[in-house]
GROMACS .gro file of C-alpha atoms in nm:
model
  492
    1MET     CA    1  -0.153 -13.797   9.838
    2PRO     CA    2   0.125 -13.974   9.646
    3ASP     CA    3   0.211 -13.856   9.295
    4PHE     CA    4   0.078 -14.153   9.097
    5SER     CA    5   0.183 -14.008   8.762
    6ASN     CA    6   0.550 -14.030   8.862
    7SER     CA    7   0.518 -14.343   9.073
    8VAL     CA    8   0.786 -14.609   9.016
    9ASN     CA    9   0.529 -14.883   9.086
   10LEU     CA   10   0.295 -14.744   8.819
   11LYS     CA   11   0.584 -14.738   8.574
   12TYR     CA   12   0.649 -15.110   8.623
   13VAL     CA   13   0.276 -15.187   8.600
   14LYS     CA   14   0.268 -15.011   8.263
   15LEU     CA   15   0.578 -15.196   8.143
   16GLY     CA   16   0.424 -15.525   8.250
   17TYR     CA   17   0.098 -15.444   8.071
   18GLN     CA   18   0.285 -15.355   7.752
   19TYR     CA   19   0.488 -15.676   7.760
   20LEU     CA   20   0.184 -15.897   7.821
   21VAL     CA   21  -0.028 -15.740   7.546
   22ASN     CA   22   0.248 -15.713   7.284
   23HIS     CA   23   0.358 -16.076   7.342
   24PHE     CA   24   0.012 -16.221   7.409
   25LEU     CA   25   0.023 -16.472   7.123
   26THR     CA   26   0.367 -16.602   7.221
   27LEU     CA   27   0.276 -16.627   7.588
   28SER     CA   28  -0.050 -16.811   7.508
   29LEU     CA   29   0.129 -17.066   7.286
   30VAL     CA   30   0.388 -17.159   7.550
   31PRO     CA   31   0.149 -17.356   7.779
   32ILE     CA   32  -0.008 -17.529   7.477
   33ILE     CA   33   0.333 -17.643   7.348
   34LEU     CA   34   0.435 -17.759   7.696
   35GLY     CA   35   0.110 -17.954   7.733
   36VAL     CA   36   0.161 -18.129   7.397
   37MET     CA   37   0.519 -18.218   7.485
   38VAL     CA   38   0.419 -18.361   7.823
   39GLN     CA   39   0.145 -18.572   7.660
   40LEU     CA   40   0.389 -18.707   7.398
   41PHE     CA   41   0.635 -18.810   7.668
   42ARG     CA   42   0.357 -19.010   7.834
   43PHE     CA   43   0.291 -19.213   7.517
   44GLY     CA   44   0.453 -19.552   7.479
   45PRO     CA   45   0.616 -19.683   7.159
   46ASP     CA   46   0.298 -19.865   7.050
   47GLU     CA   47   0.080 -19.556   7.093
   48ILE     CA   48   0.325 -19.340   6.898
   49SER     CA   49   0.331 -19.600   6.617
   50ARG     CA   50  -0.050 -19.605   6.597
   51LEU     CA   51  -0.058 -19.225   6.592
   52TRP     CA   52   0.191 -19.215   6.304
   53THR     CA   53  -0.013 -19.471   6.109
   54ALA     CA   54  -0.329 -19.268   6.159
   55LEU     CA   55  -0.162 -18.949   6.036
   56ARG     CA   56   0.015 -19.105   5.734
   57PHE     CA   57  -0.118 -19.005   5.391
   58ASN     CA   58  -0.106 -19.196   5.062
   59PHE     CA   59   0.089 -19.067   4.760
   60VAL     CA   60  -0.209 -18.890   4.594
   61HIS     CA   61  -0.291 -18.698   4.911
   62VAL     CA   62   0.071 -18.589   4.950
   63LEU     CA   63   0.088 -18.477   4.585
   64CYS     CA   64  -0.234 -18.277   4.611
   65SER     CA   65  -0.124 -18.116   4.937
   66CYS     CA   66   0.210 -18.012   4.786
   67PHE     CA   67   0.032 -17.861   4.485
   68VAL     CA   68  -0.204 -17.658   4.709
   69ILE     CA   69   0.085 -17.534   4.923
   70ILE     CA   70   0.295 -17.432   4.621
   71PHE     CA   71  -0.004 -17.261   4.455
   72ALA     CA   72  -0.090 -17.067   4.773
   73ALA     CA   73   0.275 -16.965   4.823
   74THR     CA   74   0.296 -16.845   4.462
   75LEU     CA   75  -0.016 -16.631   4.499
   76TYR     CA   76   0.116 -16.488   4.824
   77PHE     CA   77   0.455 -16.386   4.687
   78MET     CA   78   0.304 -16.247   4.365
   79SER     CA   79   0.060 -16.026   4.559
   80LYS     CA   80   0.323 -15.914   4.809
   81PRO     CA   81   0.465 -15.567   4.726
   82ARG     CA   82   0.827 -15.550   4.617
   83PRO     CA   83   1.061 -15.439   4.895
   84VAL     CA   84   1.220 -15.099   4.836
   85PHE     CA   85   1.568 -15.043   4.978
   86LEU     CA   86   1.757 -14.722   5.040
   87VAL     CA   87   2.106 -14.811   4.922
   88ASP     CA   88   2.270 -14.483   5.031
   89TYR     CA   89   2.224 -14.107   5.023
   90ALA     CA   90   2.432 -13.790   5.013
   91CYS     CA   91   2.373 -13.445   5.164
   92TYR     CA   92   2.514 -13.123   5.024
   93LYS     CA   93   2.762 -12.928   5.235
   94PRO     CA   94   2.797 -12.567   5.110
   95PRO     CA   95   3.145 -12.415   5.085
   96ALA     CA   96   3.267 -12.190   5.365
   97SER     CA   97   3.251 -11.891   5.128
   98CYS     CA   98   2.868 -11.911   5.137
   99ARG     CA   99   2.849 -11.882   5.517
  100VAL     CA  100   2.623 -11.607   5.660
  101PRO     CA  101   2.695 -11.530   6.027
  102PHE     CA  102   2.433 -11.325   6.210
  103ALA     CA  103   2.641 -11.007   6.179
  104THR     CA  104   2.674 -11.048   5.802
  105PHE     CA  105   2.305 -11.124   5.757
  106MET     CA  106   2.198 -10.817   5.957
  107GLU     CA  107   2.451 -10.588   5.786
  108HIS     CA  108   2.318 -10.691   5.445
  109SER     CA  109   1.959 -10.644   5.567
  110ARG     CA  110   2.037 -10.291   5.683
  111LEU     CA  111   2.195 -10.205   5.348
  112ASN     CA  112   1.923 -10.368   5.136
  113LEU     CA  113   1.638 -10.225   5.349
  114SER     CA  114   1.797  -9.893   5.444
  115LYS     CA  115   1.461  -9.716   5.413
  116GLU     CA  116   1.274  -9.975   5.622
  117PRO     CA  117   1.431  -9.984   5.972
  118LYS     CA  118   1.125 -10.159   6.117
  119SER     CA  119   1.165 -10.448   5.873
  120VAL     CA  120   1.532 -10.477   5.971
  121ASP     CA  121   1.441 -10.487   6.342
  122PHE     CA  122   1.176 -10.752   6.271
  123GLN     CA  123   1.428 -10.976   6.095
  124MET     CA  124   1.672 -10.932   6.382
  125ARG     CA  125   1.409 -11.042   6.637
  126ILE     CA  126   1.321 -11.345   6.425
  127LEU     CA  127   1.687 -11.440   6.381
  128GLU     CA  128   1.752 -11.410   6.755
  129ARG     CA  129   1.481 -11.667   6.830
  130SER     CA  130   1.517 -11.883   6.520
  131GLY     CA  131   1.747 -12.154   6.661
  132LEU     CA  132   1.989 -12.108   6.369
  133GLY     CA  133   2.364 -12.098   6.425
  134GLU     CA  134   2.649 -11.897   6.277
  135GLU     CA  135   2.743 -12.148   6.004
  136THR     CA  136   2.433 -12.159   5.785
  137CYS     CA  137   2.482 -12.071   5.417
  138LEU     CA  138   2.314 -11.872   5.141
  139PRO     CA  139   2.398 -11.893   4.767
  140PRO     CA  140   2.653 -11.653   4.617
  141ALA     CA  141   2.395 -11.434   4.441
  142ILE     CA  142   2.237 -11.341   4.777
  143HIS     CA  143   2.572 -11.217   4.909
  144PHE     CA  144   2.575 -10.930   4.661
  145ILE     CA  145   2.442 -10.589   4.763
  146PRO     CA  146   2.180 -10.570   4.631
  147PRO     CA  147   2.117 -10.942   4.562
  148THR     CA  148   2.117 -11.057   4.199
  149PRO     CA  149   1.837 -11.316   4.169
  150THR     CA  150   1.878 -11.373   3.795
  151MET     CA  151   1.785 -11.687   3.604
  152GLU     CA  152   2.154 -11.749   3.530
  153SER     CA  153   2.255 -11.732   3.896
  154ALA     CA  154   1.962 -11.956   3.993
  155ARG     CA  155   2.073 -12.217   3.738
  156GLY     CA  156   2.425 -12.183   3.873
  157GLU     CA  157   2.307 -12.262   4.226
  158ALA     CA  158   2.102 -12.558   4.100
  159GLU     CA  159   2.398 -12.701   3.910
  160LEU     CA  160   2.633 -12.652   4.205
  161VAL     CA  161   2.404 -12.825   4.454
  162ILE     CA  162   2.252 -13.102   4.242
  163PHE     CA  163   2.565 -13.206   4.053
  164SER     CA  164   2.771 -13.211   4.374
  165LEU     CA  165   2.510 -13.434   4.536
  166ILE     CA  166   2.489 -13.682   4.251
  167ASP     CA  167   2.867 -13.702   4.212
  168SER     CA  168   2.901 -13.779   4.582
  169LEU     CA  169   2.628 -14.044   4.568
  170PHE     CA  170   2.780 -14.214   4.264
  171ASP     CA  171   3.117 -14.224   4.439
  172LYS     CA  172   2.961 -14.379   4.750
  173THR     CA  173   2.761 -14.647   4.576
  174GLY     CA  174   2.978 -14.722   4.273
  175ILE     CA  175   2.673 -14.692   4.050
  176LYS     CA  176   2.695 -14.543   3.700
  177PRO     CA  177   2.457 -14.291   3.537
  178LYS     CA  178   2.350 -14.555   3.282
  179ASP     CA  179   2.226 -14.775   3.570
  180ILE     CA  180   1.960 -14.524   3.676
  181ASP     CA  181   1.613 -14.630   3.558
  182ILE     CA  182   1.401 -14.365   3.735
  183LEU     CA  183   1.493 -14.003   3.814
  184ILE     CA  184   1.283 -13.777   4.039
  185VAL     CA  185   1.384 -13.418   4.119
  186ASN     CA  186   1.179 -13.204   4.358
  187CYS     CA  187   1.233 -12.829   4.395
  188SER     CA  188   0.933 -12.621   4.494
  189LEU     CA  189   1.009 -12.263   4.393
  190PHE     CA  190   1.246 -12.288   4.097
  191SER     CA  191   1.100 -12.465   3.794
  192PRO     CA  192   1.290 -12.367   3.477
  193THR     CA  193   1.252 -12.495   3.123
  194PRO     CA  194   1.406 -12.740   3.044
  195SER     CA  195   1.334 -12.893   3.382
  196LEU     CA  196   1.590 -12.972   3.652
  197SER     CA  197   1.548 -13.343   3.580
  198ALA     CA  198   1.634 -13.277   3.214
  199MET     CA  199   1.938 -13.082   3.334
  200VAL     CA  200   2.057 -13.393   3.523
  201VAL     CA  201   1.997 -13.623   3.225
  202ASN     CA  202   2.196 -13.387   3.001
  203LYS     CA  203   2.487 -13.357   3.244
  204TYR     CA  204   2.530 -13.731   3.303
  205LYS     CA  205   2.422 -13.847   2.955
  206MET     CA  206   2.167 -14.089   3.097
  207ARG     CA  207   1.974 -14.344   2.891
  208SER     CA  208   1.707 -14.230   2.649
  209ASN     CA  209   1.445 -14.459   2.807
  210ILE     CA  210   1.493 -14.327   3.162
  211LYS     CA  211   1.170 -14.227   3.336
  212THR     CA  212   1.204 -13.870   3.467
  213PHE     CA  213   0.978 -13.662   3.692
  214ASN     CA  214   1.011 -13.302   3.809
  215LEU     CA  215   0.802 -13.199   4.112
  216SER     CA  216   0.751 -12.831   4.196
  217GLY     CA  217   0.531 -12.621   4.423
  218MET     CA  218   0.489 -12.896   4.685
  219GLY     CA  219   0.678 -12.734   4.972
  220CYS     CA  220   0.906 -12.881   5.234
  221SER     CA  221   0.731 -13.220   5.236
  222ALA     CA  222   0.809 -13.283   4.868
  223GLY     CA  223   1.098 -13.511   4.964
  224VAL     CA  224   0.861 -13.767   5.117
  225ILE     CA  225   0.629 -13.730   4.817
  226SER     CA  226   0.923 -13.810   4.588
  227ILE     CA  227   1.001 -14.120   4.794
  228ASP     CA  228   0.637 -14.229   4.767
  229LEU     CA  229   0.640 -14.177   4.389
  230ALA     CA  230   0.963 -14.374   4.357
  231HIS     CA  231   0.818 -14.654   4.571
  232ASP     CA  232   0.508 -14.680   4.348
  233LEU     CA  233   0.717 -14.684   4.030
  234LEU     CA  234   0.949 -14.951   4.168
  235GLN     CA  235   0.648 -15.177   4.226
  236PHE     CA  236   0.595 -15.199   3.848
  237HIS     CA  237   0.955 -15.196   3.728
  238PRO     CA  238   1.155 -15.493   3.857
  239ASN     CA  239   1.533 -15.482   3.904
  240SER     CA  240   1.541 -15.102   3.885
  241ASN     CA  241   1.728 -14.815   4.048
  242ALA     CA  242   1.558 -14.485   4.135
  243LEU     CA  243   1.751 -14.163   4.198
  244VAL     CA  244   1.566 -13.901   4.407
  245VAL     CA  245   1.706 -13.547   4.437
  246SER     CA  246   1.549 -13.313   4.694
  247THR     CA  247   1.653 -12.948   4.712
  248GLU     CA  248   1.533 -12.589   4.724
  249ILE     CA  249   1.697 -12.317   4.515
  250ILE     CA  250   1.715 -11.999   4.724
  251THR     CA  251   1.852 -11.751   4.467
  252PRO     CA  252   1.531 -11.647   4.283
  253ASN     CA  253   1.316 -11.648   4.596
  254TYR     CA  254   1.497 -11.406   4.827
  255TYR     CA  255   1.232 -11.145   4.919
  256GLN     CA  256   1.343 -10.783   4.901
  257GLY     CA  257   1.028 -10.611   5.023
  258LYS     CA  258   0.897 -10.505   5.363
  259GLU     CA  259   0.598 -10.734   5.431
  260ARG     CA  260   0.670 -10.914   5.758
  261SER     CA  261   0.496 -11.238   5.665
  262MET     CA  262   0.722 -11.257   5.359
  263LEU     CA  263   1.044 -11.167   5.542
  264LEU     CA  264   1.022 -11.479   5.760
  265PRO     CA  265   1.155 -11.721   5.493
  266ASN     CA  266   1.461 -11.498   5.445
  267CYS     CA  267   1.556 -11.561   5.808
  268LEU     CA  268   1.501 -11.939   5.805
  269PHE     CA  269   1.571 -12.091   5.462
  270ARG     CA  270   1.927 -12.185   5.368
  271MET     CA  271   2.119 -12.379   5.100
  272GLY     CA  272   2.095 -12.757   5.104
  273GLY     CA  273   1.999 -13.071   4.919
  274ALA     CA  274   2.002 -13.449   4.929
  275ALA     CA  275   2.034 -13.729   4.672
  276ILE     CA  276   1.890 -14.072   4.756
  277LEU     CA  277   1.940 -14.401   4.573
  278LEU     CA  278   1.648 -14.645   4.600
  279SER     CA  279   1.644 -14.998   4.460
  280ASN     CA  280   1.424 -15.307   4.441
  281ARG     CA  281   1.708 -15.534   4.328
  282ARG     CA  282   1.763 -15.845   4.538
  283SER     CA  283   2.140 -15.795   4.511
  284ASP     CA  284   2.109 -15.462   4.698
  285ARG     CA  285   1.933 -15.617   4.996
  286TRP     CA  286   2.255 -15.679   5.189
  287ARG     CA  287   2.435 -15.352   5.126
  288ALA     CA  288   2.134 -15.119   5.161
  289LYS     CA  289   2.112 -14.895   5.467
  290TYR     CA  290   1.734 -14.892   5.511
  291ARG     CA  291   1.415 -15.056   5.396
  292LEU     CA  292   1.103 -14.847   5.332
  293LEU     CA  293   0.809 -14.972   5.540
  294HIS     CA  294   0.533 -14.711   5.509
  295VAL     CA  295   0.454 -14.375   5.350
  296VAL     CA  296   0.146 -14.188   5.474
  297ARG     CA  297   0.037 -13.865   5.307
  298THR     CA  298  -0.221 -13.619   5.442
  299HIS     CA  299  -0.355 -13.330   5.234
  300LYS     CA  300  -0.564 -13.051   5.392
  301GLY     CA  301  -0.595 -12.843   5.075
  302GLY     CA  302  -0.974 -12.868   5.083
  303ASP     CA  303  -0.975 -12.605   5.358
  304ASP     CA  304  -0.919 -12.248   5.234
  305LYS     CA  305  -0.713 -12.140   5.537
  306ALA     CA  306  -0.488 -12.443   5.504
  307TYR     CA  307  -0.451 -12.384   5.129
  308ARG     CA  308  -0.334 -12.023   5.175
  309CYS     CA  309  -0.122 -12.056   5.489
  310VAL     CA  310   0.197 -12.085   5.277
  311TYR     CA  311   0.134 -11.879   4.967
  312GLU     CA  312   0.353 -11.729   4.694
  313GLU     CA  313   0.225 -11.388   4.587
  314GLU     CA  314   0.314 -11.028   4.516
  315ASP     CA  315   0.318 -10.764   4.788
  316PRO     CA  316   0.158 -10.418   4.733
  317GLN     CA  317   0.484 -10.300   4.573
  318GLY     CA  318   0.482 -10.588   4.323
  319LYS     CA  319   0.766 -10.783   4.481
  320ILE     CA  320   0.721 -11.161   4.489
  321GLY     CA  321   0.763 -11.355   4.811
  322ILE     CA  322   0.635 -11.646   5.018
  323SER     CA  323   0.376 -11.540   5.272
  324LEU     CA  324   0.349 -11.744   5.594
  325SER     CA  325   0.016 -11.720   5.775
  326LYS     CA  326  -0.022 -11.675   6.151
  327ASP     CA  327  -0.244 -11.984   6.148
  328LEU     CA  328   0.041 -12.201   6.021
  329MET     CA  329   0.109 -12.383   6.349
  330SER     CA  330  -0.256 -12.463   6.422
  331ILE     CA  331  -0.307 -12.590   6.066
  332ALA     CA  332   0.009 -12.800   6.092
  333GLY     CA  333  -0.127 -12.946   6.417
  334GLU     CA  334  -0.452 -13.050   6.250
  335ALA     CA  335  -0.264 -13.206   5.958
  336LEU     CA  336  -0.039 -13.394   6.201
  337LYS     CA  337  -0.342 -13.533   6.386
  338SER     CA  338  -0.487 -13.667   6.062
  339ASN     CA  339  -0.154 -13.820   5.967
  340ILE     CA  340  -0.108 -13.983   6.308
  341THR     CA  341  -0.458 -14.131   6.291
  342THR     CA  342  -0.361 -14.311   5.970
  343ILE     CA  343  -0.008 -14.416   6.060
  344GLY     CA  344  -0.085 -14.521   6.418
  345PRO     CA  345  -0.251 -14.857   6.338
  346LEU     CA  346   0.036 -14.940   6.101
  347VAL     CA  347   0.319 -14.895   6.350
  348LEU     CA  348   0.192 -14.886   6.710
  349PRO     CA  349   0.207 -15.200   6.926
  350SER     CA  350  -0.118 -15.362   7.038
  351SER     CA  351  -0.089 -15.222   7.392
  352GLU     CA  352  -0.102 -14.861   7.270
  353GLN     CA  353  -0.382 -14.929   7.021
  354ILE     CA  354  -0.598 -15.084   7.296
  355LEU     CA  355  -0.541 -14.786   7.529
  356PHE     CA  356  -0.625 -14.543   7.250
  357LEU     CA  357  -0.945 -14.738   7.166
  358LEU     CA  358  -1.053 -14.749   7.532
  359SER     CA  359  -0.989 -14.374   7.564
  360LEU     CA  360  -1.200 -14.308   7.255
  361ILE     CA  361  -1.488 -14.525   7.385
  362CYS     CA  362  -1.480 -14.359   7.729
  363ARG     CA  363  -1.492 -14.012   7.573
  364LYS     CA  364  -1.789 -14.112   7.359
  365ILE     CA  365  -1.984 -14.276   7.644
  366PHE     CA  366  -1.893 -14.089   7.961
  367ASN     CA  367  -1.742 -13.746   7.905
  368PRO     CA  368  -1.637 -13.597   7.567
  369LYS     CA  369  -1.429 -13.333   7.753
  370TRP     CA  370  -1.180 -13.590   7.876
  371LYS     CA  371  -0.839 -13.552   7.720
  372PRO     CA  372  -0.777 -13.812   7.448
  373TYR     CA  373  -0.502 -14.064   7.510
  374ILE     CA  374  -0.186 -13.972   7.320
  375PRO     CA  375  -0.019 -14.295   7.200
  376ASP     CA  376   0.342 -14.344   7.300
  377PHE     CA  377   0.518 -14.342   6.963
  378LYS     CA  378   0.849 -14.402   7.137
  379GLN     CA  379   0.745 -14.769   7.150
  380ALA     CA  380   0.714 -14.776   6.772
  381PHE     CA  381   1.029 -14.583   6.675
  382GLU     CA  382   1.384 -14.544   6.798
  383HIS     CA  383   1.458 -14.228   6.598
  384PHE     CA  384   1.247 -13.925   6.503
  385CYS     CA  385   1.337 -13.696   6.213
  386ILE     CA  386   1.108 -13.391   6.234
  387HIS     CA  387   1.135 -13.140   5.951
  388ALA     CA  388   1.365 -12.861   6.071
  389GLY     CA  389   1.127 -12.590   5.955
  390GLY     CA  390   1.182 -12.375   6.263
  391ARG     CA  391   1.212 -12.386   6.636
  392ALA     CA  392   0.834 -12.354   6.687
  393VAL     CA  393   0.765 -12.658   6.466
  394ILE     CA  394   1.008 -12.877   6.662
  395ASP     CA  395   0.881 -12.752   6.998
  396GLU     CA  396   0.519 -12.821   6.904
  397LEU     CA  397   0.583 -13.176   6.786
  398GLN     CA  398   0.801 -13.254   7.087
  399ARG     CA  399   0.518 -13.143   7.316
  400ASN     CA  400   0.236 -13.316   7.129
  401LEU     CA  401   0.421 -13.646   7.084
  402ARG     CA  402   0.576 -13.629   7.433
  403LEU     CA  403   0.928 -13.676   7.305
  404SER     CA  404   1.246 -13.633   7.505
  405ALA     CA  405   1.519 -13.382   7.423
  406GLU     CA  406   1.728 -13.666   7.277
  407HIS     CA  407   1.451 -13.764   7.036
  408VAL     CA  408   1.444 -13.414   6.880
  409GLU     CA  409   1.818 -13.355   6.909
  410ALA     CA  410   1.882 -13.435   6.542
  411SER     CA  411   1.616 -13.185   6.430
  412ARG     CA  412   1.740 -12.903   6.654
  413MET     CA  413   2.104 -12.954   6.563
  414THR     CA  414   2.022 -12.966   6.190
  415LEU     CA  415   1.833 -12.638   6.220
  416HIS     CA  416   2.127 -12.487   6.410
  417ARG     CA  417   2.399 -12.605   6.171
  418PHE     CA  418   2.227 -12.589   5.829
  419GLY     CA  419   1.903 -12.392   5.880
  420ASN     CA  420   1.579 -12.484   5.708
  421THR     CA  421   1.694 -12.671   5.398
  422SER     CA  422   1.333 -12.745   5.299
  423SER     CA  423   1.264 -13.099   5.173
  424SER     CA  424   1.622 -13.219   5.232
  425SER     CA  425   1.633 -13.141   5.607
  426LEU     CA  426   1.514 -13.494   5.697
  427TRP     CA  427   1.828 -13.643   5.543
  428TYR     CA  428   2.060 -13.410   5.734
  429GLU     CA  429   1.886 -13.531   6.050
  430THR     CA  430   1.930 -13.896   5.954
  431GLY     CA  431   2.294 -13.819   5.882
  432TYR     CA  432   2.329 -13.667   6.229
  433VAL     CA  433   2.199 -13.985   6.395
  434GLU     CA  434   2.441 -14.193   6.188
  435ALA     CA  435   2.735 -13.961   6.260
  436LYS     CA  436   2.666 -14.002   6.633
  437GLY     CA  437   2.687 -14.381   6.591
  438ARG     CA  438   2.330 -14.435   6.716
  439MET     CA  439   2.183 -14.618   6.416
  440ARG     CA  440   2.167 -14.994   6.465
  441ARG     CA  441   2.020 -15.281   6.267
  442GLY     CA  442   1.646 -15.311   6.328
  443ASP     CA  443   1.603 -14.948   6.441
  444ARG     CA  444   1.293 -14.776   6.306
  445VAL     CA  445   1.300 -14.416   6.183
  446TRP     CA  446   0.998 -14.189   6.152
  447MET     CA  447   1.032 -13.894   5.913
  448ILE     CA  448   0.769 -13.621   5.949
  449ALA     CA  449   0.749 -13.331   5.703
  450PHE     CA  450   0.511 -13.040   5.642
  451GLY     CA  451   0.454 -12.858   5.315
  452SER     CA  452   0.246 -12.596   5.141
  453GLY     CA  453  -0.097 -12.689   5.026
  454PHE     CA  454  -0.121 -12.782   5.324
  455LYS     CA  455   0.036 -13.127   5.364
  456CYS     CA  456   0.176 -13.349   5.637
  457ASN     CA  457   0.367 -13.653   5.511
  458SER     CA  458   0.536 -13.939   5.696
  459ALA     CA  459   0.786 -14.205   5.594
  460VAL     CA  460   0.885 -14.503   5.807
  461TRP     CA  461   1.220 -14.677   5.753
  462LYS     CA  462   1.381 -14.980   5.912
  463CYS     CA  463   1.758 -14.993   5.944
  464ASN     CA  464   1.890 -15.283   5.740
  465ARG     CA  465   2.235 -15.314   5.900
  466ASN     CA  466   2.459 -15.159   6.162
  467ILE     CA  467   2.576 -14.831   6.014
  468LYS     CA  468   2.934 -14.729   6.078
  469VAL     CA  469   3.031 -14.367   6.136
  470SER     CA  470   3.124 -14.224   5.797
  471SER     CA  471   3.444 -14.034   5.729
  472ASP     CA  472   3.263 -13.795   5.494
  473GLY     CA  473   2.924 -13.629   5.477
  474PRO     CA  474   2.801 -13.292   5.604
  475TRP     CA  475   2.867 -13.369   5.973
  476PHE     CA  476   3.208 -13.536   5.965
  477ASP     CA  477   3.411 -13.224   6.057
  478CYS     CA  478   3.176 -13.083   6.322
  479ILE     CA  479   2.990 -13.374   6.485
  480ASP     CA  480   3.225 -13.368   6.787
  481ARG     CA  481   3.095 -13.019   6.874
  482TYR     CA  482   2.733 -13.132   6.883
  483PRO     CA  483   2.493 -13.125   7.056
  484VAL     CA  484   2.529 -12.762   7.153
  485GLN     CA  485   2.321 -12.558   7.394
  486ILE     CA  486   2.085 -12.333   7.198
  487PRO     CA  487   1.967 -12.032   7.400
  488GLU     CA  488   1.610 -11.909   7.380
  489VAL     CA  489   1.729 -11.570   7.255
  490VAL     CA  490   2.064 -11.483   7.095
  491LYS     CA  491   2.124 -11.113   7.151
  492LEU     CA  492   2.251 -10.942   6.836
   0.00000   0.00000   0.00000
């Protein structure tokens, strides 16, 4: 029997079906317009004159019609949400002195855990299969033996990352600190007093009436949450600029115990951060890189297992760390399903929605064991930015969403070059696509992030203009080497 699933004929049938359904309205209007035009050509001058006389209105009718049209247009534009534009963004590139090659990481682990050889071997096995490369970075305090996770060193890391980001963004956009109306800083595990947002206001001497927010404890998806918060605030504050800073401070959260579930973050998390400038000003429409289309947030915290799958706690020896549950991947899969169910109708073309609906009806009526139809999200997006939380996360989403290797290339290369930079990883991935020269006007970008709690959040952007390859940024000096082949296991 022929292999129908790989049949060329079936492929063209599917393409034809998609074109017909997605352009049904246009295709149905063409014969109507042609019919009207043919009928008009058949009319003589007298018939056209009589038709014009019949359709002509008096002055009162015209005035009333204009008033109704203007009133309806005013209501429409007043009820329409304000467009939110991403003017530009900056990603932090750590200095070479912070680099931790595999050999350095393992040597420090052996010295710090000299009495726990099994914990050292466990970290080595994780690192071998992590998908990380030799150029990822950790903050200076972690390079000491033993590490010095003091409050002073944590503040030092925060100032180094956040101030570098904001300086770079201000240089790119030409905006001044006094022009910032809204400031949002998200950092999950380091929440000092005064807050990080207050630290930024103090450094740049921002206005006294600036609206500041500091988000903590929301995990790797906090970046999308910050974007959603900024979007909502920009709906009520016209002609405003919002600065969003997403980072994770590693210094105070480096685990020095022997619990395996808590040693995992040590192997994956690395230095990083991103600063994003959002605006609802009409003058920024033409220079902005992207326009925000949708933000969809899914929270599974009502389930106890989901709530505790990423959990900060003390181990039996009293050492604080982040515990990652074995159920993490299955919980992330359930959260992703819920998120897809919400975002699908907003972004998928009609052809995919009809197939999904038919699949659902058939499962309900005929056989509930039939596999559900997985919508083809490649028809809705040109670029996918999947949170670079780890190799398993990327593999699972690639399989479930049926994505090609090119679609997840940005995520894999970001994990290899920078590691898991928490909430900022999505921006490194976007930067990778731009550095490769693949971002074009009209392209749609889907950002997918997971976070503690447990949350799955999505953001959909539309490229506002053709984006030229930048001469700066975190990828400018290494993009020619990527993509690289990442082996399943790197023997250490």
